[in-house]
Coordinates of C-alpha atoms in Angstrom, one line a residue:
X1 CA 161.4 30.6 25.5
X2 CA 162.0 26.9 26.1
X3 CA 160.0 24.8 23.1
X4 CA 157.5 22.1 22.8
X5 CA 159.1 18.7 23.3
X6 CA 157.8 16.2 20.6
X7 CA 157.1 12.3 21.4
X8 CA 156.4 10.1 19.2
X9 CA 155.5 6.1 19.5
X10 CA 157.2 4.1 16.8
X11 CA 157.0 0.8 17.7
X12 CA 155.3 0.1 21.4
X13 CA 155.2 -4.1 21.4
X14 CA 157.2 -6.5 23.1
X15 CA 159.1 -9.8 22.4
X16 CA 158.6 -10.0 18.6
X17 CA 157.0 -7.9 16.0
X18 CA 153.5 -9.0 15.2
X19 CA 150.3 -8.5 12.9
X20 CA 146.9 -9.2 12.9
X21 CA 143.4 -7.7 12.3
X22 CA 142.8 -7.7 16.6
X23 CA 146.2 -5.5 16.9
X24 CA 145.6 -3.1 14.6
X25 CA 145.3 0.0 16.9
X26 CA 147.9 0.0 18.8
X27 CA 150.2 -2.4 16.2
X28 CA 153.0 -4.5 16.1
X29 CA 156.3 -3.0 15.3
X30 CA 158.5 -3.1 18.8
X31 CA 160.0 -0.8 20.7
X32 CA 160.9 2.6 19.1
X33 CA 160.1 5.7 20.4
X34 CA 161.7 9.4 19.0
X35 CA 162.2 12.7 21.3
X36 CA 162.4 15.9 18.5
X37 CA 162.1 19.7 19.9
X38 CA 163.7 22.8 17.8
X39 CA 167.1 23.1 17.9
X40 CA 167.8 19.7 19.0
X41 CA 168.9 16.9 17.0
X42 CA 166.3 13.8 17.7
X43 CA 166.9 11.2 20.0
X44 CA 165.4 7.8 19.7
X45 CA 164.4 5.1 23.0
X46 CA 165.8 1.7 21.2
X47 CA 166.4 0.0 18.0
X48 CA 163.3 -2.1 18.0
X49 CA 161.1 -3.0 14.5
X50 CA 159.4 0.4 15.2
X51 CA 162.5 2.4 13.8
X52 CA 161.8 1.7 10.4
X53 CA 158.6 3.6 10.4
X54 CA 161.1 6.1 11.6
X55 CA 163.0 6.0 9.0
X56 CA 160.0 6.4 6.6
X57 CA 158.6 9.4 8.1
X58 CA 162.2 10.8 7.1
X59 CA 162.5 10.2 4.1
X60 CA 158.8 10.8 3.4
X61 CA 159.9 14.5 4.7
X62 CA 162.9 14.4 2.5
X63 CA 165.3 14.6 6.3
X64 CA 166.3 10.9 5.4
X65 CA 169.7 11.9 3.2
X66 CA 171.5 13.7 5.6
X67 CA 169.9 12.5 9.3
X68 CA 172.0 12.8 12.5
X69 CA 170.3 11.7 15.7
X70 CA 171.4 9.9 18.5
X71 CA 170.2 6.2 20.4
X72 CA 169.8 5.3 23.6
X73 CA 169.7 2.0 23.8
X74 CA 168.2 -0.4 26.9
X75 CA 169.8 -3.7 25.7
X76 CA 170.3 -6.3 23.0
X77 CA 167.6 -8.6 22.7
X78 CA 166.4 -8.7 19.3
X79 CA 162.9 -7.0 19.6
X80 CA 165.4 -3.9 20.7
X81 CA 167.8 -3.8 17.4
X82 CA 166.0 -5.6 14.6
X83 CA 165.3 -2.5 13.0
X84 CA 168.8 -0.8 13.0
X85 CA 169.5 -2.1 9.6
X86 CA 166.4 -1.0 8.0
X87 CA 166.7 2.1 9.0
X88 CA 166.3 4.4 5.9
X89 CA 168.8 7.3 7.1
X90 CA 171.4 4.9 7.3
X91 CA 172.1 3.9 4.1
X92 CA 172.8 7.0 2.8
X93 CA 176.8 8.3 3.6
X94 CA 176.1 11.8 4.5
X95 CA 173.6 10.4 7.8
X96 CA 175.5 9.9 11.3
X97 CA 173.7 7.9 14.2
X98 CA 174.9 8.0 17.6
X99 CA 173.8 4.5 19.6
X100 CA 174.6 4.9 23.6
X101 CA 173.7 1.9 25.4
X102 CA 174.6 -1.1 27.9
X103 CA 178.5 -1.8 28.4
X104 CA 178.5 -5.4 28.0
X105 CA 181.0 -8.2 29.9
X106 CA 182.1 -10.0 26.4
X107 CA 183.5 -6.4 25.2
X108 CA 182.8 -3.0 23.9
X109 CA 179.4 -2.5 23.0
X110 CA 179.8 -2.4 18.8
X111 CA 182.0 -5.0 18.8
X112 CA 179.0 -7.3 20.8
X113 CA 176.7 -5.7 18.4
X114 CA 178.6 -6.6 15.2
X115 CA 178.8 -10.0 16.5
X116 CA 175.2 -10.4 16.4
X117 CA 174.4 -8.6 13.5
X118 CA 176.7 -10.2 10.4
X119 CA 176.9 -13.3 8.5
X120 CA 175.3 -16.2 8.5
X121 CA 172.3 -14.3 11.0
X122 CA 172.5 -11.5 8.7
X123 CA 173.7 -10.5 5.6
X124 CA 175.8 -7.7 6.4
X125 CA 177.5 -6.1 9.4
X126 CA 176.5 -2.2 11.0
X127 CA 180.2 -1.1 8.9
X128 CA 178.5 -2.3 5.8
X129 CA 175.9 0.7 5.9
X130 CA 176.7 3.7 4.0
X131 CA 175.8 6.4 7.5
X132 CA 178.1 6.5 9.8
X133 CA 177.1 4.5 13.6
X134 CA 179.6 4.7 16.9
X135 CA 178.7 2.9 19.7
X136 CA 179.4 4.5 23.2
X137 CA 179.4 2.1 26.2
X138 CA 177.2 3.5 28.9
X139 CA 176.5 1.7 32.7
X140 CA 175.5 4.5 35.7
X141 CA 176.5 7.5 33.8
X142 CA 175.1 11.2 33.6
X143 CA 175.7 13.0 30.0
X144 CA 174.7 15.1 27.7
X145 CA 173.3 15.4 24.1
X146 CA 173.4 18.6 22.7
X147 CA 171.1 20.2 24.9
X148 CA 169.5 17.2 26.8
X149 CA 170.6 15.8 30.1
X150 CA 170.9 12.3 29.9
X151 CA 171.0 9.8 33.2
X152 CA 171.2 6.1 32.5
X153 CA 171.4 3.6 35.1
X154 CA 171.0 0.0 35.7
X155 CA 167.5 -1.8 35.9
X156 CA 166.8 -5.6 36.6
X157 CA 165.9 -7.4 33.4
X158 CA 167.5 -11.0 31.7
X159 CA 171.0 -9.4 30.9
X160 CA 172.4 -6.2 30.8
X161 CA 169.9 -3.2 30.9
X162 CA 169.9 0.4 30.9
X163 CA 167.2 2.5 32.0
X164 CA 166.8 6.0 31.0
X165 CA 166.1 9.8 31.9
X166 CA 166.0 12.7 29.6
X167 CA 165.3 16.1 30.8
X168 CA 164.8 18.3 27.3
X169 CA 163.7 22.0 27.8
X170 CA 162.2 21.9 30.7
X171 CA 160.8 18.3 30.4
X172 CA 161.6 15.5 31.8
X173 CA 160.5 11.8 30.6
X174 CA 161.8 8.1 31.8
X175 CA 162.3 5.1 29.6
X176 CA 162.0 2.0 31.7
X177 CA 161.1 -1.0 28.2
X178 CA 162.1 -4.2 29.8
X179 CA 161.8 -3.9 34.0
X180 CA 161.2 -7.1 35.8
X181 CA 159.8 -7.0 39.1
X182 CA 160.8 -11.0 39.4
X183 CA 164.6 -10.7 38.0
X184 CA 166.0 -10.5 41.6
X185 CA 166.1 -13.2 44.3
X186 CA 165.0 -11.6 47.6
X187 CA 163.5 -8.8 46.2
X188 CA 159.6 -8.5 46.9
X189 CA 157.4 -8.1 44.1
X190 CA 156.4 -4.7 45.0
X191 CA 159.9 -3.2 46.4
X192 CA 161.3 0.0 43.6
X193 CA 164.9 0.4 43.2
X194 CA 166.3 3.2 44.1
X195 CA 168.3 4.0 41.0
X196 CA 164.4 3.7 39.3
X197 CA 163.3 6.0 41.6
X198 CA 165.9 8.6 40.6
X199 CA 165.0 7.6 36.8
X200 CA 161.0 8.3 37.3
X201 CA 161.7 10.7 40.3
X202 CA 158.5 13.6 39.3
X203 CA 159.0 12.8 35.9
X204 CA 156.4 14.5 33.3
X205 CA 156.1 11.1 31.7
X206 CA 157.1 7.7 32.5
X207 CA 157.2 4.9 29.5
X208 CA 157.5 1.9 31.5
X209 CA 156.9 -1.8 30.9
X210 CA 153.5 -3.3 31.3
X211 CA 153.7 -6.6 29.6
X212 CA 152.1 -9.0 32.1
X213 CA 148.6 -9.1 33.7
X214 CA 149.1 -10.4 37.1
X215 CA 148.1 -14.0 36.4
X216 CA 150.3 -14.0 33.2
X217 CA 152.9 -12.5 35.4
X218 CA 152.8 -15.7 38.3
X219 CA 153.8 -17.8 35.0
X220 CA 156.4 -15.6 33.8
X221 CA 158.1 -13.9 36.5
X222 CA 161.8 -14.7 35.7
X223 CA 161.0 -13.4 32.0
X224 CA 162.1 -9.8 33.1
X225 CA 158.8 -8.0 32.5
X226 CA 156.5 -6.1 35.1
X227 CA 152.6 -6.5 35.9
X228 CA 151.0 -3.0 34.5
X229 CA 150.1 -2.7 38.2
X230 CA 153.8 -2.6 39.1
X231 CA 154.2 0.1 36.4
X232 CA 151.5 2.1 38.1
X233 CA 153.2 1.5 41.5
X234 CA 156.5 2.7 40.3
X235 CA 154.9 6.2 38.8
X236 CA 152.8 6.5 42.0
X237 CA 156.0 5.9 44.4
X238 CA 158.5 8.6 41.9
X239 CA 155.6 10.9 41.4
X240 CA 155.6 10.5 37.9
X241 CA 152.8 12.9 35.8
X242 CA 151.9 10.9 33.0
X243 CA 152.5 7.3 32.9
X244 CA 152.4 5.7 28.9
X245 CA 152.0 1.2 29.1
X246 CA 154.8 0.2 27.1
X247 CA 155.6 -3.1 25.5
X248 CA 152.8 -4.6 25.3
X249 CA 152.4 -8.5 25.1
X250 CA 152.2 -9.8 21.7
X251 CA 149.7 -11.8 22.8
X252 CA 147.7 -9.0 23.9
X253 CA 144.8 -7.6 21.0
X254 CA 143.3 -3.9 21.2
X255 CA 140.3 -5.2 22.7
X256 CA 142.4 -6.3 25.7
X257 CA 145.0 -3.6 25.8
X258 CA 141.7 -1.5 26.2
X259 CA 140.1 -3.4 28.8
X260 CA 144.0 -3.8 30.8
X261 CA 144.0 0.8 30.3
X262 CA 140.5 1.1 31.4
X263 CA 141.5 -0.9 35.2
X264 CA 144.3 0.9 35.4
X265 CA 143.1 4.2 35.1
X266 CA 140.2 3.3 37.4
X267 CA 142.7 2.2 39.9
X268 CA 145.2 5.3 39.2
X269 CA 142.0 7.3 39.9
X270 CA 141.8 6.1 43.4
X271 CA 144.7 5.7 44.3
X272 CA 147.1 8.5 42.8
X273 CA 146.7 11.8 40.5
X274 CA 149.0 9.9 37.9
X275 CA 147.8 10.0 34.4
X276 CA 147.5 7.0 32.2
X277 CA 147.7 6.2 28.7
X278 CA 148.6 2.8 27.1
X279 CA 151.3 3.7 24.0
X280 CA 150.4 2.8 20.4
X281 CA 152.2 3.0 17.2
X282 CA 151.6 6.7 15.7
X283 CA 150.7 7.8 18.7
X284 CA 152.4 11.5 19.2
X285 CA 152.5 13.3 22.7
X286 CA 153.8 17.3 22.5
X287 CA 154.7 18.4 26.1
X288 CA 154.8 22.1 26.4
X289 CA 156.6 23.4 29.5
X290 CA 155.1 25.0 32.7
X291 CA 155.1 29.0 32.9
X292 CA 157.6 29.0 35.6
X293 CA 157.5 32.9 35.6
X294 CA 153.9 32.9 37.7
X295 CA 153.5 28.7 38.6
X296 CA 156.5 26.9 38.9
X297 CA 154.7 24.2 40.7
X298 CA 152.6 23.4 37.6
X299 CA 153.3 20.2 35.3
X300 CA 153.8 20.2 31.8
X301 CA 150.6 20.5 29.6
X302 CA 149.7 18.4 27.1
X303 CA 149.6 20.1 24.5
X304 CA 148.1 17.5 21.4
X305 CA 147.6 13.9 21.5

């Protein structure tokens, strides 16, 4: 019988890792998220600041020393890799991490990423770290992982950018972090590519990118991020389930983050059977398959929160 599929929030902000007493709830650490079900070996959404709480629960579990797991990765802005070399796992020899993500125009993707990450940025380089890390260069592609289908596709941000679908035991989820409704000339602000429609297509939940407010969103539309209305839209028009706001706006506190959820479920509510919940560090979703045996219709349940 096909298992529970685990989901947990590592890091949910956007831009930069942050602190503060107003974003305490739903915290600071940026974009990490980890996919774990029996059987299969985990497989973690980004490299953001939220990995290193990763890394903790590991080793607070005593799974740290000996960790295999694989990446996908949406890109290489900083708030998506500034946590690979914290990483507890990886500094131990007997841990293996394989990172698929964007293939890049200046050359192959870990020969990009070393450049970034070494001397005088950063004190070492990803071959200074005792686990072992390959890099596989990934564009419109369809793989697997173990037992996970895998379909990665390109998705208009500033720069190369992957989004992502993983369909795990019966469960299906979409990874959209940095998706800018603005980052194409001639495109109208509420047109859905078709390749994201084929990410999100019924999907049992949709992590998408809700960064801007609609009047933050008129200032920064060539930034590469989405209104949280578009990421409604987008889950409405694939027929996603569950949608979870994603990379939040470091300017944003709890107090607003609740206020932005509580309009968007009220809208969803009119407008759509689409369930919505705004992501937040800690935050662990278990997704139980339908019983296709009698309703094969049904959507996953939700089994804890």
């Amino acid at each position: 019988m096909l298992g529970i599929v685990k989901i947990t929030f590592h890091g949910v902000r956007g831009s930069t890792p942050c602190n503060g007493p107003e974003l305490v709830r739903y915290g600071g650490s940026t974009s990490c998220v980890v996919v774990e079900t029996a059987g299969q070996l985990p497989i973690v959404f980004d490299l953001g600041t939220g990995l290193r709480n990763f890394g903790l629960a590991l080793d607070a579990q005593n799974r740290a020393a000996d960790f295999h797991g694989s990446v996908l990765l949406s890109h290489l802005h900083w708030d998506h890799v500034q946590g690979l070399p914290f990483f507890v796992p990886l500094h131990s020899p007997d841990s293996t991490l394989d990172v698929y993500g964007p293939r890049q125009p200046e050359g192959p993707l870990g020969e990009v990423f070393a450049g970034m990450m070494r001397p005088p940025y950063f004190p070492i380089r990803p071959a200074d770290l005792a686990g072992t890390i390959d890099f596989h260069d990934a564009g419109n592609d369809d793989f697997a992982i173990g037992a996970a289908k895998v379909r990665s596709r390109w998705i208009r941000h500033t720069g190369p950018t992957l989004g992502y679908r993983l369909d795990l035991n019966g469960i299906s989820i979409a990874y959209l972090a940095d998706h800018g409704q603005g980052c194409v000339e001639g495109h109208a602000d509420e047109f859905v590519p078709q390749d994201v429609l084929d990410l999100c297509d019924g999907v049992d939940l949709l992590i998408h990118d809700a960064q801007h407010t609609p009047v933050e969103f008129e200032q920064k539309r060539h930034w590469g991020h989405c209104t949280i209305d578009y990421a409604l839209h987008v889950a409405r028009e694939s027929g996603a389930q569950r949608l979870a706001l994603f990379h939040h706006d470091p300017a944003h506190s709890d107090d607003q983050i609740d206020e932005l959820l509580r309009d968007t479920r009220e809208t969803a509510a009119r407008t759509s059977s689409v369930e919505v919940l705004a992501a937040s560090e800690g935050l662990c979703l278990n997704l139980a398959p339908p019983h296709r045996s009698t309703s094969p219709s049904l959507p996953a349940r939700m089994v804890s929160r």
